Short mmCIF file of C-alpha atoms in Angstrom, two decimals:
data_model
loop_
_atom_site.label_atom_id
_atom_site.label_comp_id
_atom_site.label_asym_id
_atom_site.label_seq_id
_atom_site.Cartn_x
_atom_site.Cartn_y
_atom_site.Cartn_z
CA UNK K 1 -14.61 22.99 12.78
CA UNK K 2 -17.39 24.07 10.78
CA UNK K 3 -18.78 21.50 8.23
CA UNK K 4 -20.50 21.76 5.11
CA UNK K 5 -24.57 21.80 5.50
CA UNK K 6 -25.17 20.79 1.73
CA UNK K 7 -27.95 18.50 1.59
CA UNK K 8 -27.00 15.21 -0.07
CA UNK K 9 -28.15 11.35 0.13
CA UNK K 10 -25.66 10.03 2.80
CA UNK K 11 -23.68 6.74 1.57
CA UNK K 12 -24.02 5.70 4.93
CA UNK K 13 -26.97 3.98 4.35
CA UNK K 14 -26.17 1.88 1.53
CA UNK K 15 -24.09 0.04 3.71
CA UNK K 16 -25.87 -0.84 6.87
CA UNK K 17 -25.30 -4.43 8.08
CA UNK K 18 -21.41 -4.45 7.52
CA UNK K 19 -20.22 -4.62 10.87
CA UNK K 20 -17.83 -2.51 12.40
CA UNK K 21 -15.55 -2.36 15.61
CA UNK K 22 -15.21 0.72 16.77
CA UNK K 23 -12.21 2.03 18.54
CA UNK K 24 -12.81 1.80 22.53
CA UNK K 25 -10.94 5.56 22.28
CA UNK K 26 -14.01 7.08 20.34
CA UNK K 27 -16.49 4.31 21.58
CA UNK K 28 -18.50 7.06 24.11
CA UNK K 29 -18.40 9.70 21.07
CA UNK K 30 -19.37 7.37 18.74
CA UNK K 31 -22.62 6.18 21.14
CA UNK K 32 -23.12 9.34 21.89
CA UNK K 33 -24.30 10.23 18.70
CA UNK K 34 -22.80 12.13 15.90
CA UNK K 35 -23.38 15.55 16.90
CA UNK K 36 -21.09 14.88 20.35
CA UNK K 37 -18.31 13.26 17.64
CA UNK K 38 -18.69 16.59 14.91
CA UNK K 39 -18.48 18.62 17.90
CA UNK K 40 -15.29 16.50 18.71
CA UNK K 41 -11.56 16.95 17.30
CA UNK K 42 -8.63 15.17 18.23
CA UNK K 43 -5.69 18.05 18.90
CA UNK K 44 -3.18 18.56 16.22
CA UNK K 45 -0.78 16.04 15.45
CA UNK K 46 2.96 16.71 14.76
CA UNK K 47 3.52 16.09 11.06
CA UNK K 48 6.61 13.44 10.62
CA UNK K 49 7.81 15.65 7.70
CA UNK K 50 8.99 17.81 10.53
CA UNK K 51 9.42 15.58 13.49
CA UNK K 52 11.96 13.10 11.98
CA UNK K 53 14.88 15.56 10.59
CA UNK K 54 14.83 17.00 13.95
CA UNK K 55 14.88 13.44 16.01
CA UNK K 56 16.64 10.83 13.39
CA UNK K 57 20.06 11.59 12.28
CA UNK K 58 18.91 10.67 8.93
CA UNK K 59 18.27 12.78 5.74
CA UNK K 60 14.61 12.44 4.49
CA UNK K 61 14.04 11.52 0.94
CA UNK K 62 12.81 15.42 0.52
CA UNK K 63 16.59 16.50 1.69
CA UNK K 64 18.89 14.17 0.22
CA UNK K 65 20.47 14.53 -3.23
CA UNK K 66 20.52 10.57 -3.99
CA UNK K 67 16.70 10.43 -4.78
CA UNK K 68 16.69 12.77 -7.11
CA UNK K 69 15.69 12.29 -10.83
CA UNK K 70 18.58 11.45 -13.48
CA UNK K 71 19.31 14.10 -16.26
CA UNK K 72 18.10 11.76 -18.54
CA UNK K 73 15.80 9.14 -18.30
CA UNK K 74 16.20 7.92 -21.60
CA UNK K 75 18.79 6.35 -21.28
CA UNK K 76 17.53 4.18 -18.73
CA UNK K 77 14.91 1.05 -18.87
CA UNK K 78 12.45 0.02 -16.92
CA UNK K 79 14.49 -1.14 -13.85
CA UNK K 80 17.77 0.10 -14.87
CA UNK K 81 19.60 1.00 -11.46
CA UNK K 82 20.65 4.49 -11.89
CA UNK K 83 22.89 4.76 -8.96
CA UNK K 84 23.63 2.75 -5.58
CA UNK K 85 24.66 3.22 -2.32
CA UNK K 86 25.41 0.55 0.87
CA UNK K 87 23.81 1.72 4.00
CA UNK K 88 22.99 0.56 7.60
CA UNK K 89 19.34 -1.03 8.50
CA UNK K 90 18.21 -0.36 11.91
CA UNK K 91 15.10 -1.24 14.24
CA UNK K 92 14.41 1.56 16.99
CA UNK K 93 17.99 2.28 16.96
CA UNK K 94 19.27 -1.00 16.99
CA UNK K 95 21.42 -1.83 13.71
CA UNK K 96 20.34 -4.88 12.54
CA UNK K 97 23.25 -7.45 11.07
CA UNK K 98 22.51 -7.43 6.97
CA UNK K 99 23.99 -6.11 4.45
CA UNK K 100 21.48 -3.38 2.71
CA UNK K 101 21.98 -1.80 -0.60
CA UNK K 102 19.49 0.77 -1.77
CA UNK K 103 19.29 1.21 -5.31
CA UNK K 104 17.66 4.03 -7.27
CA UNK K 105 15.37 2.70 -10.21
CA UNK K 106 13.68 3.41 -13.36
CA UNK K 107 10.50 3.08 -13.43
CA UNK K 108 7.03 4.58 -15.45
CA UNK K 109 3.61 5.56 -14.07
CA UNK K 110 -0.19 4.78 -14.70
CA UNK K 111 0.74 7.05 -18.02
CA UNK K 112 3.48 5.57 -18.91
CA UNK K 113 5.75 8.41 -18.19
CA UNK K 114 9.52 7.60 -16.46
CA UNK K 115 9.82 8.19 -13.05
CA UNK K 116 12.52 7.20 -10.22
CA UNK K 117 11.99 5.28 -6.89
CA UNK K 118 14.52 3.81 -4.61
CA UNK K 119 14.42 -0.07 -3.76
CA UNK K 120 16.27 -1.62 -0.63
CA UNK K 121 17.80 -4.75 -1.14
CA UNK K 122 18.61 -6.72 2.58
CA UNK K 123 21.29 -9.83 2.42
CA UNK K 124 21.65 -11.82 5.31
CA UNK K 125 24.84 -12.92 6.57
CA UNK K 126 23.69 -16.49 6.70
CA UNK K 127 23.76 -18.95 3.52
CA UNK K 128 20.41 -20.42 2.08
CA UNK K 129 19.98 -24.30 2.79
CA UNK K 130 17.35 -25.06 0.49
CA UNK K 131 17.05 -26.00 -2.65
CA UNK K 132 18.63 -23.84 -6.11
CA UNK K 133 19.68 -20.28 -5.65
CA UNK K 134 18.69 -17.95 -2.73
CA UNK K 135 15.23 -16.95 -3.12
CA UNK K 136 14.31 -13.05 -3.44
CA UNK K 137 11.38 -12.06 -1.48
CA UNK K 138 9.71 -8.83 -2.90
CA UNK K 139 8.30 -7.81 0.60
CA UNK K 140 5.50 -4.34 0.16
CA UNK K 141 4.95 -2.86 2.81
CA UNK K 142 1.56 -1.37 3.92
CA UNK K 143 2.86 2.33 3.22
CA UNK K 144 -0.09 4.20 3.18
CA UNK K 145 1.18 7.21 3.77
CA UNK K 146 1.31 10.64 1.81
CA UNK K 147 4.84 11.61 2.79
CA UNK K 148 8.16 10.56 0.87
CA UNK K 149 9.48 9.97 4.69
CA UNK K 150 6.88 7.52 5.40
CA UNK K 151 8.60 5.21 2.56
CA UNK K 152 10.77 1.95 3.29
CA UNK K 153 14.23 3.27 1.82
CA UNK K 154 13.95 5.91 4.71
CA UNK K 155 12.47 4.07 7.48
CA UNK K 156 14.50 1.12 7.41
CA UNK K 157 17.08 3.28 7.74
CA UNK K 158 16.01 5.37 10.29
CA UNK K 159 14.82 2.72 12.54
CA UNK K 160 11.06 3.08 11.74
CA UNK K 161 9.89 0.48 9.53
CA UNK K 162 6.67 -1.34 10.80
CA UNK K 163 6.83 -4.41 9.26
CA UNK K 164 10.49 -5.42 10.10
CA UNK K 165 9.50 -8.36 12.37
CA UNK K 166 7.72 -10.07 9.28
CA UNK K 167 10.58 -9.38 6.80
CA UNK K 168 12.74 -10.60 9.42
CA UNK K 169 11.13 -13.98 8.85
CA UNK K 170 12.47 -13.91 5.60
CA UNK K 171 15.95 -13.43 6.54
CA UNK K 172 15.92 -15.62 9.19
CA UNK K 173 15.63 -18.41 6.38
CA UNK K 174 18.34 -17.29 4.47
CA UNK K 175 16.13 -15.21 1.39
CA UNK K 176 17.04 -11.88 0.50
CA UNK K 177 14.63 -9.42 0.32
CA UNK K 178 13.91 -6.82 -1.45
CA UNK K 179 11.31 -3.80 -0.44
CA UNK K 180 10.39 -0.89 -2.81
CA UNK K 181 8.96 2.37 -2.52
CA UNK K 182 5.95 1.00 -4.77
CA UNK K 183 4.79 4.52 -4.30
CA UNK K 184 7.24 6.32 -5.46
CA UNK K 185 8.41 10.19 -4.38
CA UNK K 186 4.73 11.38 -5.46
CA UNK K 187 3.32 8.51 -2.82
CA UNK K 188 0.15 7.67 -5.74
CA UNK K 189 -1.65 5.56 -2.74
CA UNK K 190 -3.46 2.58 -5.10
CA UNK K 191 -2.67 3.61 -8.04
CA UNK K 192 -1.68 0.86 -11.18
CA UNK K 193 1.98 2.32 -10.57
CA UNK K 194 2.38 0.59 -7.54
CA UNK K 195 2.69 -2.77 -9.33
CA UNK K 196 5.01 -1.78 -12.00
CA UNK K 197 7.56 -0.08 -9.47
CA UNK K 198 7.44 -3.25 -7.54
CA UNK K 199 8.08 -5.24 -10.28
CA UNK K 200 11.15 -2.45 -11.41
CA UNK K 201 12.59 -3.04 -7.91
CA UNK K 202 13.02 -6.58 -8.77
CA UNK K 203 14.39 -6.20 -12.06
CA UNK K 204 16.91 -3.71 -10.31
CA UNK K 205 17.74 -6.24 -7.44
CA UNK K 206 18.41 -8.95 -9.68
CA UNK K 207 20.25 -6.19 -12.16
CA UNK K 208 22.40 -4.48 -9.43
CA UNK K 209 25.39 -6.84 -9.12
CA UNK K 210 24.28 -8.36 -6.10
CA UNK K 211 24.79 -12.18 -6.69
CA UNK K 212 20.41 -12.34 -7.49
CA UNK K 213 20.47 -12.85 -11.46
CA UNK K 214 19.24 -16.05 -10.58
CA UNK K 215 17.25 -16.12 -7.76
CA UNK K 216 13.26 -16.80 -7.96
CA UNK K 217 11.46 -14.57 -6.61
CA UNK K 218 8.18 -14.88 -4.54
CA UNK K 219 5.99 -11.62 -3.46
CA UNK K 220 4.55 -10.86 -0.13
CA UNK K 221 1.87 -8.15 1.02
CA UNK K 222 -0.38 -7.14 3.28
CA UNK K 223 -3.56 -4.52 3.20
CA UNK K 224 -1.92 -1.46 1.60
CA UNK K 225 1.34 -3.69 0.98
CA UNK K 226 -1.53 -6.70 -0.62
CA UNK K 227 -3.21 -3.62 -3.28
CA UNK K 228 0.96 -3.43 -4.55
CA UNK K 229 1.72 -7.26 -4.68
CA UNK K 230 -1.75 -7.94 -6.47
CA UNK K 231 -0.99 -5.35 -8.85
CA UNK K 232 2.63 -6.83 -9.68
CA UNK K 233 0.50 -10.05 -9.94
CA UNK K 234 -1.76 -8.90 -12.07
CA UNK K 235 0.36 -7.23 -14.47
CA UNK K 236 3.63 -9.57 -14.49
CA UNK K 237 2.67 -11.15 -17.38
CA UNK K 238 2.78 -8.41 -19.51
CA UNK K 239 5.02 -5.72 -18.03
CA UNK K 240 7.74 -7.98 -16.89
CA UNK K 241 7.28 -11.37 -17.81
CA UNK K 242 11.23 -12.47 -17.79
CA UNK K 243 10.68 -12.16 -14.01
CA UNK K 244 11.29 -15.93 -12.25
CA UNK K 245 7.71 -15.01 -9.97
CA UNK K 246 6.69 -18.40 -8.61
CA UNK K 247 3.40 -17.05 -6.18
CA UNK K 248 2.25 -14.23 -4.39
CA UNK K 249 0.94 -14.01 -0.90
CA UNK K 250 -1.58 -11.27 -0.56
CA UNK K 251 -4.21 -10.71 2.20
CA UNK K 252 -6.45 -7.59 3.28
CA UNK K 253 -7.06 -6.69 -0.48
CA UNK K 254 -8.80 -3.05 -1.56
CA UNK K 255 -9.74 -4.47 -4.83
CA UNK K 256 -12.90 -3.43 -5.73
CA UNK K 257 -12.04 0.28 -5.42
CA UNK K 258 -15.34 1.51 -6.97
CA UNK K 259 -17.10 -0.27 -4.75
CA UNK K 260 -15.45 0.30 -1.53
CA UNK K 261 -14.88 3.77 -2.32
CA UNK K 262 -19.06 4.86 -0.71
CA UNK K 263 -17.88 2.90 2.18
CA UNK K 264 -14.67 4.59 2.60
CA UNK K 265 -15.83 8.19 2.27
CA UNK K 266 -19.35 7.43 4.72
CA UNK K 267 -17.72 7.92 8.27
CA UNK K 268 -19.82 4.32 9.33
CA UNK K 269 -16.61 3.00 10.64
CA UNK K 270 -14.08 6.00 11.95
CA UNK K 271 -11.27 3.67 11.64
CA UNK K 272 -11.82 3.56 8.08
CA UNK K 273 -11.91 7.24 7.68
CA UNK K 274 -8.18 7.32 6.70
CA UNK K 275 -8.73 4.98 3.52
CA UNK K 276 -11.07 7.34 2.17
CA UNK K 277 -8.93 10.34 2.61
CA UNK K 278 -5.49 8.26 1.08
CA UNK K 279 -6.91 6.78 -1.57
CA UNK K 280 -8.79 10.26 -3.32
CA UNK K 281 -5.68 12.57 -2.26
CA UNK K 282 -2.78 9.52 -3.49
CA UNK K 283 -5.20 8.97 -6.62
CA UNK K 284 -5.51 12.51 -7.57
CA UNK K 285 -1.36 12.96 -7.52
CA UNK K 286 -1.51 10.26 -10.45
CA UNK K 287 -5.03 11.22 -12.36
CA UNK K 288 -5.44 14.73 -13.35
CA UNK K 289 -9.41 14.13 -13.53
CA UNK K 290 -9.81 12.82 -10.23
CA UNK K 291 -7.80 15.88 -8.71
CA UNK K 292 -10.15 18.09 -10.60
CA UNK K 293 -12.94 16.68 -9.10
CA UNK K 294 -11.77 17.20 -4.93
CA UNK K 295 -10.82 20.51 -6.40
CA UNK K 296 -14.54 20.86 -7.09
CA UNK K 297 -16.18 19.36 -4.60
CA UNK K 298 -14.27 19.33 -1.17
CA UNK K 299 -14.95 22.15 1.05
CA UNK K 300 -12.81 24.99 1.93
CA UNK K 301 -12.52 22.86 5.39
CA UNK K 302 -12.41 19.68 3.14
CA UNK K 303 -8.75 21.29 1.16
CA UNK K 304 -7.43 22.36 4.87
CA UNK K 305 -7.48 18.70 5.87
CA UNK K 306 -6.31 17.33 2.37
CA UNK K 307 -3.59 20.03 2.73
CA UNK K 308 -2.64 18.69 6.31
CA UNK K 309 -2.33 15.14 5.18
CA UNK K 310 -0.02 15.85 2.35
CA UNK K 311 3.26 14.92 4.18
CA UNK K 312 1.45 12.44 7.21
CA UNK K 313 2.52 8.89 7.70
CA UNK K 314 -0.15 6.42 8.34
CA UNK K 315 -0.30 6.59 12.21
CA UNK K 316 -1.28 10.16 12.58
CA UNK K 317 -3.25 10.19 9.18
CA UNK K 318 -5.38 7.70 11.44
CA UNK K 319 -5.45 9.77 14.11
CA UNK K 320 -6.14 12.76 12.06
CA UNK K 321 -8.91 11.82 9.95
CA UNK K 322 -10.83 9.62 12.59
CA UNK K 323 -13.36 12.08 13.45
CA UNK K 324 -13.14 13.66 10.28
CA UNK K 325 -15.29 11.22 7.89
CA UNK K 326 -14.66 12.37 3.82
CA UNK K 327 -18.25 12.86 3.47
CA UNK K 328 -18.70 15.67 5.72
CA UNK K 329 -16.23 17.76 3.49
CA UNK K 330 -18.19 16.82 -0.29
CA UNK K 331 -20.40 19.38 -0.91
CA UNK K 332 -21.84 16.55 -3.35
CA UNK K 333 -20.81 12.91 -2.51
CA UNK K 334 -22.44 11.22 -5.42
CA UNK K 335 -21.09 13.80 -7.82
CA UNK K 336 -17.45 13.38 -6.34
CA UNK K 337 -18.20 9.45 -6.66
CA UNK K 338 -18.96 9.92 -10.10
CA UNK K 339 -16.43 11.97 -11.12
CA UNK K 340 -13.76 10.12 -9.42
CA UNK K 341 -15.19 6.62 -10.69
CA UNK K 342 -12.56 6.26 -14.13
CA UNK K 343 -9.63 6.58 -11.68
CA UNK K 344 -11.26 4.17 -9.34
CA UNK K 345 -11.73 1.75 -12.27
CA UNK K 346 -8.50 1.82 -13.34
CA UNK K 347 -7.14 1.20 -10.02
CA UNK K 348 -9.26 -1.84 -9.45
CA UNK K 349 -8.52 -5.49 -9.98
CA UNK K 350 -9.98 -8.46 -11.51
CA UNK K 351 -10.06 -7.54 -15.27
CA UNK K 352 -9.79 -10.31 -17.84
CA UNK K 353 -6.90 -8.66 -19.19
CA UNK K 354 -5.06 -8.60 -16.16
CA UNK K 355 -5.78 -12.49 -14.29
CA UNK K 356 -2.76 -13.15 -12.53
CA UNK K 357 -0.99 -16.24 -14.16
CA UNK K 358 1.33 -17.02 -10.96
CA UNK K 359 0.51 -19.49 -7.97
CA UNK K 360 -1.78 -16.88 -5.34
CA UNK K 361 -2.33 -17.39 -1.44
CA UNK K 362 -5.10 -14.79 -0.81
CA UNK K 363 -6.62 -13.82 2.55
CA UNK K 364 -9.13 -11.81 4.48
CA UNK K 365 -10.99 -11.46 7.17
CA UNK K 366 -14.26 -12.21 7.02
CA UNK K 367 -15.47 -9.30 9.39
CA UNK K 368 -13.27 -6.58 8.43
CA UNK K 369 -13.69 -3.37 9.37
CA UNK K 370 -11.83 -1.43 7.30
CA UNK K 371 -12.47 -2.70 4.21
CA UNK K 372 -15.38 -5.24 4.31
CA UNK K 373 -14.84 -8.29 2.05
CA UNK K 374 -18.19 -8.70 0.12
CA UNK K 375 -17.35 -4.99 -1.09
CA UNK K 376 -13.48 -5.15 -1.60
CA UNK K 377 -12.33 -8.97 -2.61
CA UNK K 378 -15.13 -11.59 -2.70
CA UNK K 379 -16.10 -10.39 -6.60
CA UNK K 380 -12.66 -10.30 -7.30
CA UNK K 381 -12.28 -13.47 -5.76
CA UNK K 382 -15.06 -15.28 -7.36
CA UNK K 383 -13.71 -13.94 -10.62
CA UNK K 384 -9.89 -15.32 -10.14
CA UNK K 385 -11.63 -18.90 -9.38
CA UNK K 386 -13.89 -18.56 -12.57
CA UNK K 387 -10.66 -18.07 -15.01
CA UNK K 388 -8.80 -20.89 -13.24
CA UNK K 389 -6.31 -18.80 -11.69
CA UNK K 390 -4.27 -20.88 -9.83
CA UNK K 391 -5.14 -19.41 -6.36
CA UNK K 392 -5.66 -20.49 -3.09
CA UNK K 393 -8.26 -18.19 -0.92
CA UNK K 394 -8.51 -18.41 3.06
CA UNK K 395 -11.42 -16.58 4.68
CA UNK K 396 -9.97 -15.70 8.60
CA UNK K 397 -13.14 -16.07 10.77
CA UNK K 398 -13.12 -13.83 14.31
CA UNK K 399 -10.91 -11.19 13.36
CA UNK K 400 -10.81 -7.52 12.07
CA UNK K 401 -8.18 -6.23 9.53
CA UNK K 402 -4.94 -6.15 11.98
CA UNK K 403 -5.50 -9.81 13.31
CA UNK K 404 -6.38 -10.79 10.13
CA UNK K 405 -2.50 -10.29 9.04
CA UNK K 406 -0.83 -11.53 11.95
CA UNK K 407 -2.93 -14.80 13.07
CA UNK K 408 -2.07 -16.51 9.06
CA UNK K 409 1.09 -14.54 9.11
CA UNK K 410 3.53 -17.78 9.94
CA UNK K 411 1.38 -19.58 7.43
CA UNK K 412 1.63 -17.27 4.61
CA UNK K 413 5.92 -16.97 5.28
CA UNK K 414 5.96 -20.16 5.11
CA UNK K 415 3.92 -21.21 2.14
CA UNK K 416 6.13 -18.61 0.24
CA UNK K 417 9.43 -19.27 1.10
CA UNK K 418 8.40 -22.90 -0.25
CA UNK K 419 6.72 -22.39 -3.02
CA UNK K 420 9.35 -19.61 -4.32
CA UNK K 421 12.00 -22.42 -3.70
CA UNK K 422 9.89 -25.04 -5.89
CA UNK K 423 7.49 -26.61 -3.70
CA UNK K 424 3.94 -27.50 -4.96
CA UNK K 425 1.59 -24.55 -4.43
CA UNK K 426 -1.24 -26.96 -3.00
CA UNK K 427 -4.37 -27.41 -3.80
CA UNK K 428 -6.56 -24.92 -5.08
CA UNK K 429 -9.25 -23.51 -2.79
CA UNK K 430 -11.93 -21.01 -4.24
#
């Protein structure tokens, strides 16, 4: 593929002493030096947007009837259910034994303008022992993905959902759960949205007739799945307060998104290529400004990748862009930077405005690759602690973004399921 030759100062270099972990797949390329990895392209990947109606006997979101917008959204509010349906979960083909109800929502976006988004709400068959009503666990899932078939109400359904080993831990105890397509049908990847649908899938859990009027509720999130709990954190107080939210655990945090964003775009770490590429393309679906500007300044070869990522779930996005660094489609990086930086802004966490006034368990690893924590969390961090948020913050030593989720991961179910049932939080650690 033939790259853009614009001369521009190279955001790589801003960045130098961040480590990085390269993939042993690309490892030879990468040492090789970049011309050998430009030269290189992975083959073309099957898009899922086509793949799954012809392999899972399930409708996608694009070709089923039930996900589509109600006549009249006025006469809905903000987590009204607008219709329901009862429908089988299933792991790799394998039904699994809860009852699931997927609901159909009200919700509004970083504009304030209605939109619908499904919600899946999974009972277990077995009672909860602890204390006061059974808890609801508002589990997001790292989406990040571009396609409406990438979203929970369709994988869980299909037999594809990622995560189902953690949210299993929550039914195992007896909680229900509740996961939302924080994204909604436009997938806006990091945008403010994310929190307010999440926070609309609760109010429709506990408003759908499902014995959960009662239950407190408790969030939990991871990378992609921690950006959409720390934005229900952050904006509980004032777009749903009457919501029972007794903590949040949320690790692996893109919070600083104007200053991750040169480190996303740069192409220093090819497995961070595809958080460059989600986060301008789902950004641009919610801000007219900052689709303007990739209008502007991606190449012709730069709109032939966004175009081939519109539908991708995360797995071959990854594979997709990890040759393919956003840089090397700008024709001028700092401009696009600059242009994009309101949208970034908004996106980002840690205003004053918006301190999180629930119980927090927040992790990270301290060598992340993908999204290195002195650039995307320690600020934010720092500035939680300052306020007196009630938080607790655990740095994972040794580890890189995936480990970083699974070595705390018992740790983090557990400190939920207690503290959403009324346990002390613990001691605050900043």
């Amino acid at each position: 593929m033939q790259r853009s030759t614009a001369t521009h100062p190279s955001p790589r270099s801003r960045w130098r002493g961040v480590r990085t972990l390269p993939l042993v797949a690309v490892a030879a390329l990468v040492t090789a030096g970049p011309a050998a990895a430009q030269d290189f392209q992975l083959p073309p990947l099957p898009n899922e947007a086509q793949v799954y109606p012809a392999v899972v006997p399930v409708p996608t979101p694009q070709n089923d009837p039930w996900y589509d917008d109600p006549a009249d959204f006025a006469a809905y509010a903000n987590g009204d259910v607008i219709r329901s349906r009862v429908v089988q979960t299933y792991s790799l083909g394998i039904p699994i034994p809860v009852h699931t109800t997927q609901l159909l929502l009200r919700s509004t976006d970083a504009h304030d303008a209605p939109q619908a988004t499904a919600t899946t709400v999974l009972m277990p068959g077995i009672p909860w022992l602890g204390p006061g009503a059974r808890p609801l666990i508002s589990y997001q899932e790292a989406i990040d993905s571009l396609g409406q078939q990438c979203n929970p109400s369709y994988t869980l359904r299909a037999g594809l959902q990622k995560e189902i080993a953690i949210i299993g831990q929550f039914l195992a105890a007896g909680a229900a759960v509740v996961v939302t397509d924080f994204d909604g049908k436009n997938n806006t990847i990091m945008s403010p949205s994310e929190g307010r649908m999440v926070l609309d899938g609760i109010r429709a859990a506990q408003r759908g007739g499902l014995g959960l009027e009662n239950s407190p509720i408790g969030l939990w999130g991871y990378s992609g799945g921690g950006n959409s709990s720390a934005s229900a954190a952050e904006q509980r107080q004032h777009y749903a307060p009457e919501l029972d939210i007794r903590g949040s655990a949320q690790g692996g945090i893109p919070g600083d998104k104007v200053a991750i964003a040169p480190f996303a775009i740069s192409g220093q770490q090819p497995q961070a290529n595809f958080t460059g590429w989600l986060a301008i393309l789902g950004l641009a679906r919610e801000y007219p400004e900052f689709d303007r500007a990739l209008q502007q300044y991606l190449t012709p070869e730069g709109k032939q990748v966004a175009e081939d990522l519109k539908d991708r779930c995360l797995y071959t996005t990854v594979g997709t862009t990890l040759l393919r660094p956003v840089i090397d489609y700008l024709t001028d990086p700092d401009a696009a930077l600059a242009a994009a930086h309101a949208g970034l802004a908004q996106a980002s966490f840690g205003k004053p405005e918006n301190t999180p006034d629930i119980p927090l368990l927040m992790w990270h690893s301290t060598t992340d690759q993908l999204l290195p924590a002195e650039l995307a969390i320690t600020d934010i961090a720092a500035a939680y602690c300052a306020r007196g948020v009630d938080m607790r913050m655990f740095w994972v030593p040794m580890s890189e973004h995936i480990s970083a989720e699974i070595v705390p991961e018992l740790g983090t179910v557990a400190w939920l399921l207690a503290v959403t049932a009324g346990a002390d939080p613990g001691p605050r650690v900043c």
